[in-house]
Coordinates of C-alpha atoms (C1' of nucleotides) in Angstrom, one line a residue:
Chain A
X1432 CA 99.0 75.5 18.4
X1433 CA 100.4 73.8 15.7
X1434 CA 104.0 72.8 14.7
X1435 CA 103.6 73.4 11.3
X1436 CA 101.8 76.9 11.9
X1437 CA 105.2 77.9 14.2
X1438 CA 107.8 76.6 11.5
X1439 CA 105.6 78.6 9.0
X1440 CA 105.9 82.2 11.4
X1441 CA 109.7 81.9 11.6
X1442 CA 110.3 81.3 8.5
X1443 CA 107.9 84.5 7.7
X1444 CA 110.2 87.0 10.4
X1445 CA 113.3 85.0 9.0
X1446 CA 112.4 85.9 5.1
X1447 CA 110.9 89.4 6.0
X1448 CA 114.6 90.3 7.9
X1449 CA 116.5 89.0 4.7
X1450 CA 113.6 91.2 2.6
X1451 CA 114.3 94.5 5.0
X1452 CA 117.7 94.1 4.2
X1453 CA 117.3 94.3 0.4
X1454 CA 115.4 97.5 1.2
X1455 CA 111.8 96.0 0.9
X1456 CA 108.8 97.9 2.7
X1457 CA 106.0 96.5 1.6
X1458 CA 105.2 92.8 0.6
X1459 CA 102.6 90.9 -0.4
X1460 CA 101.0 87.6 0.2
X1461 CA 101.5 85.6 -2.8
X1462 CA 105.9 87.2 -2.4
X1463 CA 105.9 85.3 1.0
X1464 CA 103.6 82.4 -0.1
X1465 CA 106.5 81.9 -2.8
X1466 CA 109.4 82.1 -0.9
X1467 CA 108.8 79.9 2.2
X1468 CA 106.6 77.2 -0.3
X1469 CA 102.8 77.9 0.6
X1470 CA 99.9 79.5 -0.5
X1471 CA 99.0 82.9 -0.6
X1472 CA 96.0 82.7 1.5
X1473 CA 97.5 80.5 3.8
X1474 CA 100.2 83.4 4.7
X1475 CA 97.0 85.9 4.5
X1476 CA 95.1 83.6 6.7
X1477 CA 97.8 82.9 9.2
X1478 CA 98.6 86.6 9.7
X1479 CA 94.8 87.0 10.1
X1480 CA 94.6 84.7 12.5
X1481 CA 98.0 86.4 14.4
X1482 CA 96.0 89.9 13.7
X1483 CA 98.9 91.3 11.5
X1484 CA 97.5 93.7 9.7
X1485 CA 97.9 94.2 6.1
X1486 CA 96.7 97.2 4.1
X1487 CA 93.9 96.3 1.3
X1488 CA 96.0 97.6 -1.8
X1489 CA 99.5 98.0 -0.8
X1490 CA 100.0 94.3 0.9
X1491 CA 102.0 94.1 4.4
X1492 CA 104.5 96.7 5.5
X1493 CA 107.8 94.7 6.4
X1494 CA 108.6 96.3 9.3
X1495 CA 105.2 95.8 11.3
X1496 CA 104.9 92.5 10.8
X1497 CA 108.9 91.9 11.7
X1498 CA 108.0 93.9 15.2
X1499 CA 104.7 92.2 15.6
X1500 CA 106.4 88.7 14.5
X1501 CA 109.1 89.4 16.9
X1502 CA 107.0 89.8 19.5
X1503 CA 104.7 86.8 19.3
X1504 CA 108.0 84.6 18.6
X1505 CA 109.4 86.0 22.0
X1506 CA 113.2 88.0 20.9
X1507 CA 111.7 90.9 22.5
X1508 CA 112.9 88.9 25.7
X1509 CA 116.9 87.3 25.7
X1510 CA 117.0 84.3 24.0
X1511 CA 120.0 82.8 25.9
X1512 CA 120.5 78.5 25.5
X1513 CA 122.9 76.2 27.1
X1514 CA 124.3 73.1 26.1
X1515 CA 125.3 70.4 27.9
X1516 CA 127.5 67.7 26.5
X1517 CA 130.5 69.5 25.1
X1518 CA 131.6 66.5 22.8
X1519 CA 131.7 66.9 18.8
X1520 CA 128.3 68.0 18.3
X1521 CA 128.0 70.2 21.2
X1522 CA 131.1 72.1 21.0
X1523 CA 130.6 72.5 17.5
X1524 CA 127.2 74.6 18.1
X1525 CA 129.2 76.9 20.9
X1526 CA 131.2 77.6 17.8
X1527 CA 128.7 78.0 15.6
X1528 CA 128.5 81.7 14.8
X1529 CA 124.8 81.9 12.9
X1530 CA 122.9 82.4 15.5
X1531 CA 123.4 85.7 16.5
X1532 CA 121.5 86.6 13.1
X1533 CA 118.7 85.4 14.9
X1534 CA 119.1 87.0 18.5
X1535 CA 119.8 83.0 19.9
X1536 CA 123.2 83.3 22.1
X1537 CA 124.7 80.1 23.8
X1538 CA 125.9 81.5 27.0
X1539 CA 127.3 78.5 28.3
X1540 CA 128.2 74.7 28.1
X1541 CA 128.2 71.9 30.7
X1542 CA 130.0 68.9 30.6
X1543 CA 131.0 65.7 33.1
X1544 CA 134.6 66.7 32.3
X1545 CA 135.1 70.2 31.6
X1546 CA 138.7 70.4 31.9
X1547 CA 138.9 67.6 29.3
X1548 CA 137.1 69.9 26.7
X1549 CA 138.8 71.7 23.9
X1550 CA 137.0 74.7 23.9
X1551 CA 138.1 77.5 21.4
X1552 CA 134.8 79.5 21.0
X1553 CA 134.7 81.9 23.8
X1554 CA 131.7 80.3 25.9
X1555 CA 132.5 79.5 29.7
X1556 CA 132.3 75.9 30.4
X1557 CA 131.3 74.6 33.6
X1558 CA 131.1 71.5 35.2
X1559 CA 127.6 69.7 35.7
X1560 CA 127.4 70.2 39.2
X1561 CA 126.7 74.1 38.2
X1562 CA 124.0 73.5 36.0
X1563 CA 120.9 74.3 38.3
X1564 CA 122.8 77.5 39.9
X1565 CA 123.2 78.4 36.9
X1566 CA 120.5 78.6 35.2
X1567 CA 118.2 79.5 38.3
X1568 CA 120.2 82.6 38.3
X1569 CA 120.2 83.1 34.9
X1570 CA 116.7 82.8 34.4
X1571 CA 117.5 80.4 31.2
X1572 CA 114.7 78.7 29.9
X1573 CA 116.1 76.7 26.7
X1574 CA 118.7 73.9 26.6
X1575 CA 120.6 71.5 24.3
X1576 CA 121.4 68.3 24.5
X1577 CA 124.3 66.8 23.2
X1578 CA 125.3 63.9 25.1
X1579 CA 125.4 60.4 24.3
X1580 CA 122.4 58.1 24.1
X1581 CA 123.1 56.7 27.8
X1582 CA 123.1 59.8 29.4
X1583 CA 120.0 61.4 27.7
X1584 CA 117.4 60.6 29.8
X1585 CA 119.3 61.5 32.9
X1586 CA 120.5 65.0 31.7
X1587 CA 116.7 65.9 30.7
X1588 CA 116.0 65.0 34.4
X1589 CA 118.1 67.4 35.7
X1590 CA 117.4 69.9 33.4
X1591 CA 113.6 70.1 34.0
X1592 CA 114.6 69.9 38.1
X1593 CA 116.7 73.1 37.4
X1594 CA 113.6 75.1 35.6
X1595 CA 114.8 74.4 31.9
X1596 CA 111.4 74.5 29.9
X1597 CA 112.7 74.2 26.0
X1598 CA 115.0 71.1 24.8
X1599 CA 116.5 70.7 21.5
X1600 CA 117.7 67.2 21.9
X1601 CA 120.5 65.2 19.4
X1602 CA 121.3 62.0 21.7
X1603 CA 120.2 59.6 18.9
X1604 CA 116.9 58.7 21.5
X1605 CA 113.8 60.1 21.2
X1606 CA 113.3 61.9 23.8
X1607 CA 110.2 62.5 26.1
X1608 CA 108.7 63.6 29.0
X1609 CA 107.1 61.1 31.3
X1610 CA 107.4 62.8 34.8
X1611 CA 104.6 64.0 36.8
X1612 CA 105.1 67.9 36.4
X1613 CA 105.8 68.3 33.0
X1614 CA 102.7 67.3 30.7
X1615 CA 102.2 70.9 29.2
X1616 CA 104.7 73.4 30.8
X1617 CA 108.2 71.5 28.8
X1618 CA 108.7 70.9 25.3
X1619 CA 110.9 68.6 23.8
X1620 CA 112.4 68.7 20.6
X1621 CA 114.2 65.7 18.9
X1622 CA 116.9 66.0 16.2
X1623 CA 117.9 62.7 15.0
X1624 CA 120.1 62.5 12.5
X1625 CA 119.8 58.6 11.9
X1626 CA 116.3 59.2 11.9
X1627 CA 116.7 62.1 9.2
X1628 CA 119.2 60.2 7.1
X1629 CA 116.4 56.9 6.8
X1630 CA 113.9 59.4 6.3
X1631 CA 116.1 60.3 3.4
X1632 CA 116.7 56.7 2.3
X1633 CA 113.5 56.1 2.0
X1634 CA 112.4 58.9 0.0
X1635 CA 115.4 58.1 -2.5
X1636 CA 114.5 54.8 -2.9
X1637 CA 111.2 55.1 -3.5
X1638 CA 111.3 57.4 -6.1
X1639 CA 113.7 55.1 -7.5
X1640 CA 111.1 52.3 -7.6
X1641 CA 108.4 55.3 -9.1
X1642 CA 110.8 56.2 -11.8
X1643 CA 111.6 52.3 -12.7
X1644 CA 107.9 51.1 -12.8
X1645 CA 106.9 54.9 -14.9
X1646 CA 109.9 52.8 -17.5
X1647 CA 108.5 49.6 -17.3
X1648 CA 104.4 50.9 -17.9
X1649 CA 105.6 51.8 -21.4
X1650 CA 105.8 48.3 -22.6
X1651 CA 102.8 46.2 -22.4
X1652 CA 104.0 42.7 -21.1
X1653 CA 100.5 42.0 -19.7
X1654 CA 102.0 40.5 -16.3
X1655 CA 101.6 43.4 -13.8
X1656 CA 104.4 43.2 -11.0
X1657 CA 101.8 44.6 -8.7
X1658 CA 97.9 44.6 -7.9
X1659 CA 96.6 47.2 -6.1
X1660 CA 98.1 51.0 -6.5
Chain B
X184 CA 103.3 60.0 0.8
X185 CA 103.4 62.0 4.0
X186 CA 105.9 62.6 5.7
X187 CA 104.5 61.6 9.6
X188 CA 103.7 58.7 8.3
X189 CA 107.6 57.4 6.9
X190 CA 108.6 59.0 10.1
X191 CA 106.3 56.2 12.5
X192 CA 107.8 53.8 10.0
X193 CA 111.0 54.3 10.6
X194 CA 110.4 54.9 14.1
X195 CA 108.4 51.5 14.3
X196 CA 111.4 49.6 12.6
X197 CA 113.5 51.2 15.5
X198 CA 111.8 50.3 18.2
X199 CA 110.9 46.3 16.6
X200 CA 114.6 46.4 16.5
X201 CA 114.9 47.0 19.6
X202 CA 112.3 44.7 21.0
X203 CA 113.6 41.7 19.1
X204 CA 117.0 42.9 20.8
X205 CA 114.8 41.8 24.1
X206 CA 113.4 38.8 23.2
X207 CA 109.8 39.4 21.7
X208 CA 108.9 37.8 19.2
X209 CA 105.1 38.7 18.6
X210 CA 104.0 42.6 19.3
X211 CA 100.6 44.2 19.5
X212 CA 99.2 47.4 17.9
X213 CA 99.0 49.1 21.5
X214 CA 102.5 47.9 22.7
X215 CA 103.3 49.8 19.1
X216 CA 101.3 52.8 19.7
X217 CA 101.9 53.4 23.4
X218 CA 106.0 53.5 22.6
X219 CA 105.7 56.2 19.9
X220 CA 102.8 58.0 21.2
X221 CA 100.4 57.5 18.8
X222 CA 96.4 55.1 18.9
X223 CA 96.8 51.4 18.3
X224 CA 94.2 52.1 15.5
X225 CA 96.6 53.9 13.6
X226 CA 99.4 51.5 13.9
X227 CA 97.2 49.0 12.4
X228 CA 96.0 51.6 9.8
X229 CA 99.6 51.9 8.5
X230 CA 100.3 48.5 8.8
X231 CA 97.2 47.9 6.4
X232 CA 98.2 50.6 3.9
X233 CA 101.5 48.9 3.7
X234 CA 100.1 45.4 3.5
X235 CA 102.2 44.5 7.0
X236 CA 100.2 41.2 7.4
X237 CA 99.1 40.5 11.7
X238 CA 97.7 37.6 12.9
X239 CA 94.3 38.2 13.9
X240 CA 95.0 36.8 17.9
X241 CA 98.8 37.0 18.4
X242 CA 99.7 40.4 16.9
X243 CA 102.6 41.2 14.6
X244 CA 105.5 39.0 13.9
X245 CA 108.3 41.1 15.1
X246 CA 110.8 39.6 12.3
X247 CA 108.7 39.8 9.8
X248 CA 107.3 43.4 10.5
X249 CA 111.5 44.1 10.7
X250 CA 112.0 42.5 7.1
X251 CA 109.6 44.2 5.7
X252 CA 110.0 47.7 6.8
X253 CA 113.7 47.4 6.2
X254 CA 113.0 46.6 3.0
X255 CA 110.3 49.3 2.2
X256 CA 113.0 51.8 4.2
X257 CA 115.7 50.7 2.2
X258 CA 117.5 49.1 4.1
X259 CA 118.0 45.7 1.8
X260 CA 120.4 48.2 0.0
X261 CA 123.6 50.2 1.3
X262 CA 122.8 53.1 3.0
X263 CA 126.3 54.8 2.2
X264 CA 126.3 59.3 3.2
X265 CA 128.8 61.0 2.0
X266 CA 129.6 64.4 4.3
X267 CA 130.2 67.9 2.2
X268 CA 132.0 70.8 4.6
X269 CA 134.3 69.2 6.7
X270 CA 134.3 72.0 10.1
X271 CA 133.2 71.4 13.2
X272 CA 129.9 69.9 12.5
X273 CA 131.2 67.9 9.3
X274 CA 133.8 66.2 11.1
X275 CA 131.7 65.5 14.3
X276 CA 128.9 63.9 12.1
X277 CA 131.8 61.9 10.4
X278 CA 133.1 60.7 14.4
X279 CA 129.7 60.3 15.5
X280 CA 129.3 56.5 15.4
X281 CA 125.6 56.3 16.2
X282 CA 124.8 55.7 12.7
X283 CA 126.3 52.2 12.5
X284 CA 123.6 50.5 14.4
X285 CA 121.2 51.7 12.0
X286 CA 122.8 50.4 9.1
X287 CA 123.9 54.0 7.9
X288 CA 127.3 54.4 7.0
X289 CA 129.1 57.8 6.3
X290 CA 131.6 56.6 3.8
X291 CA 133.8 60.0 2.9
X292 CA 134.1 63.5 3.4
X293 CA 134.6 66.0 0.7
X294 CA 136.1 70.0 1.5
X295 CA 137.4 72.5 -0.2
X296 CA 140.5 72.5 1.8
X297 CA 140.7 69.1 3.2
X298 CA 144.7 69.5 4.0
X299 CA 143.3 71.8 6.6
X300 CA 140.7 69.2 8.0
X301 CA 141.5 68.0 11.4
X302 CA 140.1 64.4 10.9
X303 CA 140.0 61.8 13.9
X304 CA 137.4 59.9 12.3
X305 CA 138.9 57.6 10.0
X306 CA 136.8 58.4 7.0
X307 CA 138.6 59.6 4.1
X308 CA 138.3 63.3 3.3
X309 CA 139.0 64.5 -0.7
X310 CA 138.9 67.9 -2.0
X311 CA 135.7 68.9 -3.8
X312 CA 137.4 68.2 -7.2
X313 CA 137.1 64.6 -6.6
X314 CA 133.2 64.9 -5.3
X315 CA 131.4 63.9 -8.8
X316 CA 133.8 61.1 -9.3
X317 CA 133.4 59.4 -6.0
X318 CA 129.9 60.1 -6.2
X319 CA 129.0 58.0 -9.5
X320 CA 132.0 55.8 -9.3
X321 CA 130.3 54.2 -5.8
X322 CA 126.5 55.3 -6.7
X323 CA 126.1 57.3 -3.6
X324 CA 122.5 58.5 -3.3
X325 CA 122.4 60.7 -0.1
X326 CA 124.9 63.2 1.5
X327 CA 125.2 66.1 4.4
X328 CA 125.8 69.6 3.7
X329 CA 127.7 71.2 6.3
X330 CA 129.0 74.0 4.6
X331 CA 128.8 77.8 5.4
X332 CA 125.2 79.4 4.1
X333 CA 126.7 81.4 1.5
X334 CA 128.2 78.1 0.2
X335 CA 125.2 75.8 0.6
X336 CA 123.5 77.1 -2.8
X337 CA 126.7 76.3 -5.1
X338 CA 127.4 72.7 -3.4
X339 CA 123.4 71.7 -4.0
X340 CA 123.6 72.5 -7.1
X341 CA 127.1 70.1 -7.3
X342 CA 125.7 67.5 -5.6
X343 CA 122.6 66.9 -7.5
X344 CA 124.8 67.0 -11.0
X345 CA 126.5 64.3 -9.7
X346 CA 123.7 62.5 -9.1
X347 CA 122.8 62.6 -5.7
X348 CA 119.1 62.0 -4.7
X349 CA 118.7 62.6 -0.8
X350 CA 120.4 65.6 0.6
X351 CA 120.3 66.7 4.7
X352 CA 120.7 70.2 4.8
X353 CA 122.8 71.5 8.0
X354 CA 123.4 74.9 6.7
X355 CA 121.1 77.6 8.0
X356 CA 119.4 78.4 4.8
X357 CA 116.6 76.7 3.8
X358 CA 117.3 74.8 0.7
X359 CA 115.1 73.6 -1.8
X360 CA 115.8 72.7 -5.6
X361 CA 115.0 75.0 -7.9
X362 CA 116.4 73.7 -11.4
X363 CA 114.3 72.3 -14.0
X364 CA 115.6 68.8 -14.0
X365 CA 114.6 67.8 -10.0
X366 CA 111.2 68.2 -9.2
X367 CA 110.1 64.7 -7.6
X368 CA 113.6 63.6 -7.9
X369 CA 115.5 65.4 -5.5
X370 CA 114.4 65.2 -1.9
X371 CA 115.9 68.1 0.6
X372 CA 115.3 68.3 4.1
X373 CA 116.7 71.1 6.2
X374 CA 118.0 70.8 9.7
X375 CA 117.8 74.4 11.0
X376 CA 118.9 74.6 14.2
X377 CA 118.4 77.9 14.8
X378 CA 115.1 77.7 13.1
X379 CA 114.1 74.8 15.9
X380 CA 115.8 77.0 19.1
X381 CA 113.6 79.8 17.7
X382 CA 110.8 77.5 17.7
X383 CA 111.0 76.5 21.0
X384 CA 111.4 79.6 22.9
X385 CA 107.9 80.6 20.7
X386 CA 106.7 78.0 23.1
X387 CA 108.3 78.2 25.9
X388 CA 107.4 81.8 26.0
X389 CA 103.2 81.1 25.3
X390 CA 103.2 78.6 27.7
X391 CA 104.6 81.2 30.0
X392 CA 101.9 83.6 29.2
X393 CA 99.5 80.8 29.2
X394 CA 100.2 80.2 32.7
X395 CA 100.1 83.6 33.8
X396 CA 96.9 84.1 32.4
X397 CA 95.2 81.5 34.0
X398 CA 97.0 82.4 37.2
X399 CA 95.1 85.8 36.9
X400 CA 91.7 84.0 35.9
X401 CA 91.8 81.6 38.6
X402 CA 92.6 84.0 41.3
X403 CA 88.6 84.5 41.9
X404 CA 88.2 81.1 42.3
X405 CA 91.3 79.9 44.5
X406 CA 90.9 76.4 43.4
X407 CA 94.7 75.9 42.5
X408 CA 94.8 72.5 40.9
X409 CA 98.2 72.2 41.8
X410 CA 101.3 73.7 43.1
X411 CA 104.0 71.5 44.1
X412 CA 107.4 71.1 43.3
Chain C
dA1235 C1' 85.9 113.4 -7.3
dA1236 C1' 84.6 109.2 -9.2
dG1237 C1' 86.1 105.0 -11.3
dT1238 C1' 89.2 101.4 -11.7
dT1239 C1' 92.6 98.3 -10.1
dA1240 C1' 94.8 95.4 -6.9
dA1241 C1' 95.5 93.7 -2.8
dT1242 C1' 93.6 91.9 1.7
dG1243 C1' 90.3 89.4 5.0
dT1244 C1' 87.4 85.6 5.6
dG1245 C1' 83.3 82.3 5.4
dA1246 C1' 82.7 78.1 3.0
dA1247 C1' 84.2 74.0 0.5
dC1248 C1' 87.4 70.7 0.3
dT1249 C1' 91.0 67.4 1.7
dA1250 C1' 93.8 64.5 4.3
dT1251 C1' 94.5 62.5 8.6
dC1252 C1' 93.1 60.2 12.6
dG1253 C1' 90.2 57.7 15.9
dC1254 C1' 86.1 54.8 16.8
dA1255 C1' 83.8 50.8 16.7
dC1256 C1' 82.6 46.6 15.1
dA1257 C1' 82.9 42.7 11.9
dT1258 C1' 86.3 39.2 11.2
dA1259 C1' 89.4 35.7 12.0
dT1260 C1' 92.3 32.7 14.8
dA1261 C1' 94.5 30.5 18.8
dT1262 C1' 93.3 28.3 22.9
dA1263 C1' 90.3 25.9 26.3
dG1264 C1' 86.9 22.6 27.5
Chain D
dC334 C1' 84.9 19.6 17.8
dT335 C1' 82.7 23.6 19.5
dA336 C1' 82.9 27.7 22.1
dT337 C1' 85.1 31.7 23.6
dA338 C1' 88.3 35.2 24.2
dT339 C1' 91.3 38.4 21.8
dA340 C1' 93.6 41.1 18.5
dT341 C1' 93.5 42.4 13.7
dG342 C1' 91.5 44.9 9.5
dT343 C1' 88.6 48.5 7.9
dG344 C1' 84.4 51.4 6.7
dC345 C1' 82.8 55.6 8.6
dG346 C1' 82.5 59.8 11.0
dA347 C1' 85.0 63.5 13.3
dT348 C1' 88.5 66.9 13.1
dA349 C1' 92.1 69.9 11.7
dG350 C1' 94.4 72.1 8.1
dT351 C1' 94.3 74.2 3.6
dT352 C1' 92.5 76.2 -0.5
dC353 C1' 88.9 78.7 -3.0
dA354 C1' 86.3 82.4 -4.1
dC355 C1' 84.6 86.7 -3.4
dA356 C1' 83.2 90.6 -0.9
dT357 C1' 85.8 94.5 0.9
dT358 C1' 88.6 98.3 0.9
dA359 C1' 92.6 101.3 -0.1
dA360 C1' 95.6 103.4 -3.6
dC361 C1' 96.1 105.1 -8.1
dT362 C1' 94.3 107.3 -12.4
dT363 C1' 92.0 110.4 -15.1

DNA sequence: AAGTTAATGTGAACTATCGCACATATATAG
DNA sequence: CTATATATGTGCGATAGTTCACATTAACTT
C-alpha cells in the first residue's frame, strides 16, 4: 500500500483520540479533511476503501473508527521497540516519554558498551551480545537504530538475523536492504536529519529567489534574467 | 515543486560527493539510479528539468553535476540551524557532528532555562530572550524545535516573527503555520517519531497477515517457494 | 408520515509522476 | 574522414493518486 495512505491513517486515529478527548462522537469528513491538510473525499474515500463505515447524515462516530483504526494500525497487539545505540540520540528516545500516548513502549536498549551508558530513564540496557535472545524471546518486531554511520549496516544485519522486521533508522546513511531474505518481509525507515535540514535549505532558498524575481517582474527592464519558466 | 523530487536531488548531490570522494569523474544515469533506487530514465528526467547538462557518450561530469546542485540546494550560501529546546534531543542534535560534512552547521542553541542545560557540545546556548536578536542579527533562516508539544505552538509562532523561513519540527505535534502572513513563506516539516514507529508496525503487522494468508492459500498446492533460513 | 436537509459512498474525470523507447549527438576506432 | 557504438534528451503512453460530482440514504422538521 502506499506511504502516503499510512501517514494519512495515523494521523486520522491520532486526531480522532485528541477529538474523543474533547468529548467529540461524531465527526465528519470535511472536520478531518481540515485538520490533517486533505480533502474531504479523500478521508471519505480512504475510509471507504478501509470499510469504515460512516452514517449518511450524521458523519463518522469517533469511537468506531478509533477501534477499527486501531485495529488495522496493529495497537491491538503490544507495540514494544528496542534501540540499539545508546549514544545522544538513542538514550534520548528511551527518555522520551510521548510515546506511551500512542501505545509504543521502548523496552530496552543495546549498546557495544553498556556499562559506559548514562542511563537515567528506567529501560534495562543490555549489551549487544543479548540482542537476538532477546528479542527471540520477546517476540519484538520493531527496532531503532541509533548508532553511528560505520556501524549501520552491520547492526541492521544482525537485527534482521534476530527476526527484527521494522527499522526506524537515524545513522546519517540511507539505509537498505540488500540481503537475500528480506525483499518484502522488512521495512526500513530512514530519518536523516542532514537530509531533512537540506531539504529545508532548499525550500528556503528558493522561495527566496520566487519572492526576489515576483520584486524584480514589477519593473520592466526588458532584459529577462531567465528564458524558460 | 515536489517534494520526491528535492529529496533525489539532494540525495544525488550526496552520493556525487561521494563518488568524486572515489575518484570518478564522469557518472551515468544507471550508476545514478541503481544507488538511490530509482530508473535511469528518471535521473535523466530530473537532470533535464533542471537543465543538468550530460554529455551525450560519457555521462555526467561529476564536478559539474556537484556545482550545480549545491548551488540549486543552497549550498553556495551558509547553511547556519539554530537549535530551540535544549533537553536530551536538543543537545544531542547540537553534539551530533554528522552535519559538518554536509556543509550544515548548528551555530547556537536557545532554552528557556539554559543555566540548567548540560552542554558538551561547544555551541553556545542563550535564553529565549535573546532568540529574535541572534536570529536577525546573523540572518539565520532554518532552526529545530525540540521543545515539549505543549510548547511547540508558542515557539513557532516566535520563530517565524523573527524571521525564520525553514523550521524541522521534532516535537510530536504536527505543526503547520496557520497565521496570515506565511503561506508560501514558511516551510514546516515534522519529524514524528512516534508517528513513523506507528507507521512501521502498520507494516510490519500486514506483512504478517500477508504471509499467513498466503501460507493458508498455498497449503493446497504445497509448492512452497521458499523456506530457508 | 412525507418532505427536506445534510452528510456519506463512489464511479468518472483529472492530474501528476514515472517508465519506455527512440531520435539525437558525441567519442572512439578503423 | 567515415562508421559505429553508447549514453543522453525527451515525446508519449501507462499508472497511481486525487478531486469532482452526484446519486444515495439517514436524520430532522413540520
Amino acid at each position: 500500500m502506499n506511504k502516503d495512505f499510512i501517514l494519512r491513517l495515523t494521523k486520522y486515529k491520532r486526531l480522532l483520540y485528541k477529538l474523543k478527548a474533547l468529548g467529540f462522537e461524531r465527526v465528519f469528513s470535511n472536520n478531518l479533511g481540515d485538520a490533517i491538510g486533505v480533502t474531504p473525499a479523500l478521508v471519505r474515500k480512504d475510509f471507504s476503501t478501509l470499510s469504515l463505515p460512516g452514517n449518511k447524515r450524521g458523519g463518522y462516530n469517533v469511537d468506531t473508527l478509533i477501534e477499527k483504526l486501531d485495529k488495522i494500525l496493529g495497537r491491538d497487539r503490544a507495540q514494544h521497540v528496542v534501540v540499539v545505540g545508546c549514544g545522544r540520540i538513542g538514550t534520548a528516545l528511551m527518555e522520551y516519554s510521548g510515546f506511551n500516548t500512542d501505545g509504543i513502549e521502548i523496552v530496552a536498549g543495546f549498546d557495544a558498551h553498556p556499562e559506559n551508558v548514562h542511563n537515567t530513564s528506567g529501560v534495562p540496557i543490555y549489551g549487544m551480545d543479548k540482542l537476538n535472545e532477546y528479542v527471540q524471546e520477546n517476540d519484538t518486531k520493531v527496532a531503532i537504530i541509533a548508532v553511528p554511520d560505520s556501524e549501520a549496516s552491520k547492526v541492521l544485519d544482525r537485527l534482521i538475523d534476530a527476526g527484527i522486521r521494522g527499522i526506524l533508522n537515524f545513522a546519517p546513511v540511507e539505509l537498505k536492504c540488500t540481503r537475500n531474505d528480506c525483499p518484502g518481509s522488512t521495512t526500513i525507515h530512514n530519518v536523516n536529519i542532514a537530509l531533512e535540514l537540506e531539504h529545508l535549505f532548499y525550500q528556503v532558498n528558493s522561495q527566496e529567489a520566487e519572492e526576489e524575481e515576483k520584486h524584480a517582474t514589477g519593473e520592466e527592464t526588458g532584459a529577462h534574467p531567465d528564458g524558460n519558466t
